[in-house]
mmCIF file of C-alpha atoms in Angstrom:
data_model
loop_
_atom_site.group_PDB
_atom_site.id
_atom_site.type_symbol
_atom_site.label_atom_id
_atom_site.label_comp_id
_atom_site.label_asym_id
_atom_site.label_seq_id
_atom_site.Cartn_x
_atom_site.Cartn_y
_atom_site.Cartn_z
ATOM 1 C CA MET A 1 25.505 0.659 -47.984
ATOM 2 C CA ARG A 2 23.947 -1.524 -50.797
ATOM 3 C CA ARG A 3 26.100 -3.333 -53.228
ATOM 4 C CA ALA A 4 24.785 -1.468 -56.210
ATOM 5 C CA ALA A 5 25.469 1.949 -54.382
ATOM 6 C CA ILE A 6 29.213 0.680 -53.712
ATOM 7 C CA GLU A 7 29.529 -0.497 -57.307
ATOM 8 C CA ARG A 8 28.614 2.968 -58.788
ATOM 9 C CA LEU A 9 31.557 4.555 -56.834
ATOM 10 C CA LEU A 10 34.154 2.437 -58.558
ATOM 11 C CA PRO A 11 35.843 3.312 -61.864
ATOM 12 C CA ALA A 12 34.201 2.227 -65.128
ATOM 13 C CA ALA A 13 36.724 -0.658 -65.632
ATOM 14 C CA TYR A 14 36.172 -1.969 -62.189
ATOM 15 C CA GLN A 15 32.191 -1.831 -62.811
ATOM 16 C CA ARG A 16 32.572 -4.104 -65.880
ATOM 17 C CA ALA A 17 34.681 -6.417 -63.960
ATOM 18 C CA ALA A 18 32.220 -6.715 -60.948
ATOM 19 C CA GLY A 19 29.847 -9.106 -62.811
ATOM 20 C CA PRO A 20 28.153 -12.005 -61.360
ATOM 21 C CA GLY A 21 30.380 -14.864 -60.205
ATOM 22 C CA SER A 22 33.523 -12.561 -60.147
ATOM 23 C CA VAL A 23 36.078 -12.080 -57.415
ATOM 24 C CA LEU A 24 35.139 -8.396 -57.230
ATOM 25 C CA GLY A 25 31.554 -9.029 -57.211
ATOM 26 C CA ALA A 26 32.010 -11.320 -54.131
ATOM 27 C CA LEU A 27 34.017 -8.647 -52.331
ATOM 28 C CA LEU A 28 31.144 -6.199 -52.990
ATOM 29 C CA ASP A 29 28.815 -8.664 -51.344
ATOM 30 C CA VAL A 30 31.000 -9.042 -48.340
ATOM 31 C CA MET A 31 31.356 -4.895 -48.040
ATOM 32 C CA GLU A 32 27.523 -4.659 -48.104
ATOM 33 C CA ALA A 33 27.112 -7.292 -45.200
ATOM 34 C CA LEU A 34 29.871 -5.604 -43.157
ATOM 35 C CA HIS A 35 28.157 -2.155 -43.520
ATOM 36 C CA ALA A 36 24.520 -3.480 -42.623
ATOM 37 C CA PRO A 37 24.802 -3.525 -38.998
ATOM 38 C CA ASP A 38 26.290 -0.100 -38.669
ATOM 39 C CA GLU A 39 23.737 1.309 -41.016
ATOM 40 C CA ALA A 40 20.953 -0.102 -38.942
ATOM 41 C CA VAL A 41 22.238 1.619 -35.879
ATOM 42 C CA LEU A 42 22.729 4.948 -37.611
ATOM 43 C CA ALA A 43 19.260 4.831 -39.148
ATOM 44 C CA ASP A 44 17.712 5.004 -35.604
ATOM 45 C CA VAL A 45 20.544 6.541 -33.637
ATOM 46 C CA ASP A 46 18.337 8.947 -31.800
ATOM 47 C CA ALA A 47 16.776 6.016 -29.994
ATOM 48 C CA LEU A 48 19.979 5.641 -28.097
ATOM 49 C CA PHE A 49 19.634 8.996 -26.466
ATOM 50 C CA GLY A 50 15.890 8.967 -25.779
ATOM 51 C CA PRO A 51 15.284 8.258 -22.059
ATOM 52 C CA TYR A 52 12.242 5.894 -22.826
ATOM 53 C CA ARG A 53 13.516 4.457 -26.105
ATOM 54 C CA THR A 54 17.087 3.497 -25.434
ATOM 55 C CA PRO A 55 18.025 -0.153 -24.414
ATOM 56 C CA ASP A 56 18.050 -0.983 -20.722
ATOM 57 C CA GLY A 57 21.747 -1.423 -20.767
ATOM 58 C CA PHE A 58 22.403 2.032 -21.986
ATOM 59 C CA VAL A 59 20.163 3.989 -19.503
ATOM 60 C CA ALA A 60 23.007 3.800 -16.717
ATOM 61 C CA TYR A 61 25.430 5.500 -19.125
ATOM 62 C CA LEU A 62 22.933 8.360 -19.975
ATOM 63 C CA THR A 63 22.907 9.212 -16.203
ATOM 64 C CA ARG A 64 26.423 10.379 -16.604
ATOM 65 C CA TRP A 65 25.113 13.070 -19.234
ATOM 66 C CA VAL A 66 22.708 14.601 -16.893
ATOM 67 C CA ALA A 67 25.108 14.421 -13.720
ATOM 68 C CA MET A 68 23.009 11.611 -12.047
ATOM 69 C CA ASP A 69 25.670 8.932 -12.104
ATOM 70 C CA HIS A 70 25.786 8.931 -8.222
ATOM 71 C CA VAL A 71 22.418 7.092 -8.323
ATOM 72 C CA VAL A 72 23.910 4.113 -9.860
ATOM 73 C CA ALA A 73 27.158 4.131 -7.884
ATOM 74 C CA ALA A 74 28.016 0.634 -7.040
ATOM 75 C CA PRO A 75 30.974 -1.066 -5.327
ATOM 76 C CA ARG A 76 31.637 -3.461 -8.157
ATOM 77 C CA ALA A 77 31.200 -3.037 -12.012
ATOM 78 C CA ASP A 78 28.973 -6.174 -12.381
ATOM 79 C CA ALA A 79 26.740 -5.176 -9.378
ATOM 80 C CA PRO A 80 23.010 -4.975 -10.171
ATOM 81 C CA LEU A 81 21.446 -1.541 -10.500
ATOM 82 C CA PRO A 82 20.143 -0.108 -7.207
ATOM 83 C CA LEU A 83 16.829 0.720 -8.855
ATOM 84 C CA PRO A 84 14.723 -0.397 -11.658
ATOM 85 C CA ALA A 85 15.572 0.803 -15.144
ATOM 86 C CA GLY A 86 12.172 2.673 -15.282
ATOM 87 C CA ARG A 87 13.125 4.819 -12.401
ATOM 88 C CA LEU A 88 16.586 5.639 -14.117
ATOM 89 C CA ARG A 89 14.596 6.554 -17.145
ATOM 90 C CA ASP A 90 12.469 9.002 -15.302
ATOM 91 C CA LEU A 91 15.583 10.749 -13.747
ATOM 92 C CA VAL A 92 17.315 11.048 -17.148
ATOM 93 C CA ALA A 93 14.174 12.659 -18.570
ATOM 94 C CA HIS A 94 13.960 15.188 -15.708
ATOM 95 C CA GLY A 95 17.767 15.763 -15.714
ATOM 96 C CA ALA A 96 17.469 19.307 -16.750
ATOM 97 C CA LEU A 97 14.967 19.987 -14.262
ATOM 98 C CA LEU A 98 16.966 18.517 -11.445
ATOM 99 C CA ALA A 99 20.163 20.314 -12.428
ATOM 100 C CA ARG A 100 18.235 23.669 -12.354
ATOM 101 C CA TRP A 101 16.934 23.001 -8.866
ATOM 102 C CA ARG A 102 19.853 21.425 -7.421
ATOM 103 C CA GLY A 103 20.617 22.696 -3.897
ATOM 104 C CA THR A 104 17.057 23.415 -3.113
ATOM 105 C CA PRO A 105 14.453 21.488 -1.107
ATOM 106 C CA TYR A 106 12.180 21.179 -4.103
ATOM 107 C CA GLY A 107 15.190 19.549 -6.192
ATOM 108 C CA MET A 108 16.063 17.130 -3.372
ATOM 109 C CA ARG A 109 12.538 16.103 -2.913
ATOM 110 C CA THR A 110 11.831 15.771 -6.661
ATOM 111 C CA ALA A 111 15.060 13.501 -7.132
ATOM 112 C CA LEU A 112 14.050 11.344 -4.216
ATOM 113 C CA GLU A 113 10.467 10.861 -5.457
ATOM 114 C CA LEU A 114 11.637 10.042 -8.870
ATOM 115 C CA ALA A 115 14.351 7.590 -7.914
ATOM 116 C CA THR A 116 12.241 5.813 -5.182
ATOM 117 C CA GLY A 117 8.686 6.247 -6.672
ATOM 118 C CA VAL A 118 7.614 7.170 -3.062
ATOM 119 C CA THR A 119 6.323 10.537 -1.817
ATOM 120 C CA GLY A 120 6.213 11.946 1.617
ATOM 121 C CA PHE A 121 9.852 12.873 2.261
ATOM 122 C CA VAL A 122 10.098 15.682 4.925
ATOM 123 C CA LEU A 123 12.995 18.009 5.159
ATOM 124 C CA ASP A 124 13.476 19.581 8.682
ATOM 125 C CA GLU A 125 15.934 22.456 9.391
ATOM 126 C CA PRO A 126 16.280 22.505 13.123
ATOM 127 C CA PRO A 127 16.533 26.092 14.491
ATOM 128 C CA GLU A 128 19.047 25.132 17.040
ATOM 129 C CA ARG A 129 21.382 23.749 14.502
ATOM 130 C CA PRO A 130 22.030 26.276 11.592
ATOM 131 C CA PHE A 131 23.102 24.808 8.343
ATOM 132 C CA HIS A 132 21.938 21.385 9.139
ATOM 133 C CA LEU A 133 19.264 19.407 7.402
ATOM 134 C CA VAL A 134 17.255 16.423 8.558
ATOM 135 C CA VAL A 135 15.709 14.116 5.785
ATOM 136 C CA ARG A 136 13.087 11.972 7.069
ATOM 137 C CA VAL A 137 12.296 8.964 4.895
ATOM 138 C CA PRO A 138 8.675 7.644 4.672
ATOM 139 C CA PRO A 139 8.425 3.912 5.704
ATOM 140 C CA ALA A 140 7.724 2.923 2.127
ATOM 141 C CA ALA A 141 11.360 3.930 1.216
ATOM 142 C CA ALA A 142 13.010 2.827 4.471
ATOM 143 C CA ASP A 143 14.607 -0.290 2.706
ATOM 144 C CA ARG A 144 16.448 2.160 0.278
ATOM 145 C CA LEU A 145 18.427 4.252 2.825
ATOM 146 C CA ALA A 146 21.738 3.752 0.852
ATOM 147 C CA LEU A 147 20.148 5.224 -2.188
ATOM 148 C CA VAL A 148 18.333 7.968 -0.372
ATOM 149 C CA THR A 149 21.786 8.834 1.326
ATOM 150 C CA ARG A 150 23.623 9.210 -1.923
ATOM 151 C CA ILE A 151 21.065 11.256 -3.557
ATOM 152 C CA VAL A 152 20.800 13.514 -0.537
ATOM 153 C CA GLU A 153 24.754 14.030 -0.264
ATOM 154 C CA ALA A 154 24.730 14.976 -4.008
ATOM 155 C CA GLU A 155 21.599 17.359 -3.983
ATOM 156 C CA LYS A 156 22.333 19.342 -0.685
ATOM 157 C CA PRO A 157 24.209 22.738 -0.591
ATOM 158 C CA ALA A 158 27.936 22.206 -0.096
ATOM 159 C CA ALA A 159 27.934 24.032 3.321
ATOM 160 C CA VAL A 160 25.157 22.054 4.955
ATOM 161 C CA THR A 161 25.376 19.041 7.019
ATOM 162 C CA VAL A 162 22.777 16.468 6.527
ATOM 163 C CA GLU A 163 21.135 13.595 8.637
ATOM 164 C CA VAL A 164 18.916 10.779 6.896
ATOM 165 C CA VAL A 165 16.343 9.387 9.457
ATOM 166 C CA ALA A 166 13.944 6.658 8.722
ATOM 167 C CA GLY A 167 10.457 7.258 9.681
ATOM 168 C CA ALA A 168 8.207 10.475 9.926
ATOM 169 C CA PRO A 169 8.278 12.564 12.975
ATOM 170 C CA ALA A 170 5.948 11.775 15.753
ATOM 171 C CA ASP A 171 2.787 13.755 16.107
ATOM 172 C CA PRO A 172 2.888 15.952 19.186
ATOM 173 C CA PRO A 173 0.631 14.995 22.107
ATOM 174 C CA SER A 174 -2.745 16.753 22.054
ATOM 175 C CA ASP A 175 -3.391 19.410 24.847
ATOM 176 C CA PRO A 176 -5.925 18.208 27.446
ATOM 177 C CA PRO A 177 -9.347 19.854 27.504
ATOM 178 C CA SER A 178 -9.356 23.081 29.463
ATOM 179 C CA ASP A 179 -12.702 22.470 30.960
ATOM 180 C CA PRO A 180 -12.745 19.475 33.151
ATOM 181 C CA THR A 181 -16.521 19.421 33.598
ATOM 182 C CA PRO A 182 -18.062 16.149 32.150
ATOM 183 C CA PRO A 183 -20.370 16.483 29.299
ATOM 184 C CA GLY A 184 -24.116 16.602 30.158
ATOM 185 C CA THR A 185 -23.373 17.648 33.917
ATOM 186 C CA GLY A 186 -23.511 21.472 33.426
ATOM 187 C CA PRO A 187 -26.468 23.763 33.672
ATOM 188 C CA PRO A 188 -29.400 23.283 31.392
ATOM 189 C CA PRO A 189 -29.449 25.588 28.369
ATOM 190 C CA GLU A 190 -31.781 28.595 28.495
ATOM 191 C CA GLY A 191 -34.781 28.904 26.248
ATOM 192 C CA PRO A 192 -36.719 26.061 24.357
ATOM 193 C CA PRO A 193 -34.645 23.198 23.061
ATOM 194 C CA GLU A 194 -33.608 23.352 19.326
ATOM 195 C CA PRO A 195 -35.784 21.325 16.930
ATOM 196 C CA VAL A 196 -34.227 17.892 15.888
ATOM 197 C CA PRO A 197 -34.196 17.534 12.139
ATOM 198 C CA ALA A 198 -36.532 14.815 10.850
ATOM 199 C CA HIS A 199 -33.826 13.223 8.638
ATOM 200 C CA THR A 200 -30.127 12.882 9.743
ATOM 201 C CA PRO A 201 -27.801 12.658 6.673
ATOM 202 C CA GLY A 202 -26.010 9.423 6.557
ATOM 203 C CA PRO A 203 -22.162 8.948 5.926
ATOM 204 C CA THR A 204 -20.930 10.664 2.968
ATOM 205 C CA GLU A 205 -17.866 9.903 0.849
ATOM 206 C CA PRO A 206 -14.474 11.149 2.225
ATOM 207 C CA ASP A 207 -13.312 14.583 1.095
ATOM 208 C CA VAL A 208 -11.045 14.494 -1.833
ATOM 209 C CA ALA A 209 -7.702 16.400 -0.812
ATOM 210 C CA GLU A 210 -7.353 19.512 -2.848
ATOM 211 C CA PRO A 211 -3.829 20.313 -4.171
ATOM 212 C CA ALA A 212 -1.887 22.673 -1.890
ATOM 213 C CA ALA A 213 -1.929 26.333 -2.885
ATOM 214 C CA GLY A 214 0.603 27.181 -5.514
ATOM 215 C CA VAL A 215 1.447 23.375 -6.316
ATOM 216 C CA ALA A 216 -0.028 22.009 -9.547
ATOM 217 C CA ALA A 217 0.464 18.677 -11.264
ATOM 218 C CA VAL A 218 2.341 19.370 -14.522
ATOM 219 C CA ARG A 219 2.854 16.987 -17.256
ATOM 220 C CA ALA A 220 6.600 16.182 -17.188
ATOM 221 C CA VAL A 221 9.261 15.587 -19.772
ATOM 222 C CA GLY A 222 8.790 11.844 -19.856
ATOM 223 C CA ARG A 223 6.259 9.407 -18.252
ATOM 224 C CA ALA A 224 6.737 10.330 -14.545
ATOM 225 C CA HIS A 225 4.786 13.336 -13.286
ATOM 226 C CA VAL A 226 6.303 15.728 -10.765
ATOM 227 C CA PRO A 227 4.719 18.868 -8.923
ATOM 228 C CA ALA A 228 5.550 22.219 -9.959
ATOM 229 C CA PRO A 229 7.640 24.366 -7.579
ATOM 230 C CA LEU A 230 5.952 27.108 -5.589
ATOM 231 C CA PRO A 231 5.715 30.399 -7.478
ATOM 232 C CA HIS A 232 7.388 32.352 -4.782
ATOM 233 C CA ASP A 233 10.127 29.842 -4.405
ATOM 234 C CA PRO A 234 12.711 30.773 -7.356
ATOM 235 C CA PRO A 235 15.601 28.654 -7.924
ATOM 236 C CA GLU A 236 18.436 29.323 -5.673
ATOM 237 C CA GLU A 237 22.048 29.349 -6.871
ATOM 238 C CA PRO A 238 23.726 26.062 -5.778
ATOM 239 C CA SER A 239 26.638 26.403 -3.397
#
């Protein structure tokens, strides 16, 4: 509050006594200086609660507001954050989305991808072990197993046991060819040979992978982008 505004709130006798060089005038100058820092904060207070505008030291506090404080859990108060501040900002910006899909495969995968910046997490439900979930961590996130485990424990349904495994599942061995006859040793084909084209096309550019059916890239709340859930997979009630 400026000195002139404070002076206008005083009785008329005090206003006349608050002239230059007076004791009351000096007190009004001190009051203005004391109010200045608080007024500067209040003028831009909305920035404190914006995930991408708040200072780095305030981001961890905002994770409590969206129930993601388990991500920054640390054994000591002075321990560094387990992930960069930018990842925390993405989690805070998508806090409402994660809360809506908590307890579902989509919610767990989205939380893991936002926290690590890595895609490729595989969620397996072995048929021989009901109510058990195996989370396979891609190699790029294998050095953050402690963080992944905390997120998985918080995002899974309460009645489900979980196992976090580093590395993707191995590909099954391919079946051997059913016809053991070596190529080129069978009977000759009947009829005239097929004409050989005069020009054989050269190598082409690799095919660009199309997005899976029902999954489309959507613009997220903040800077990170997350895939949309499948249309036939409505949010489940968390356990």
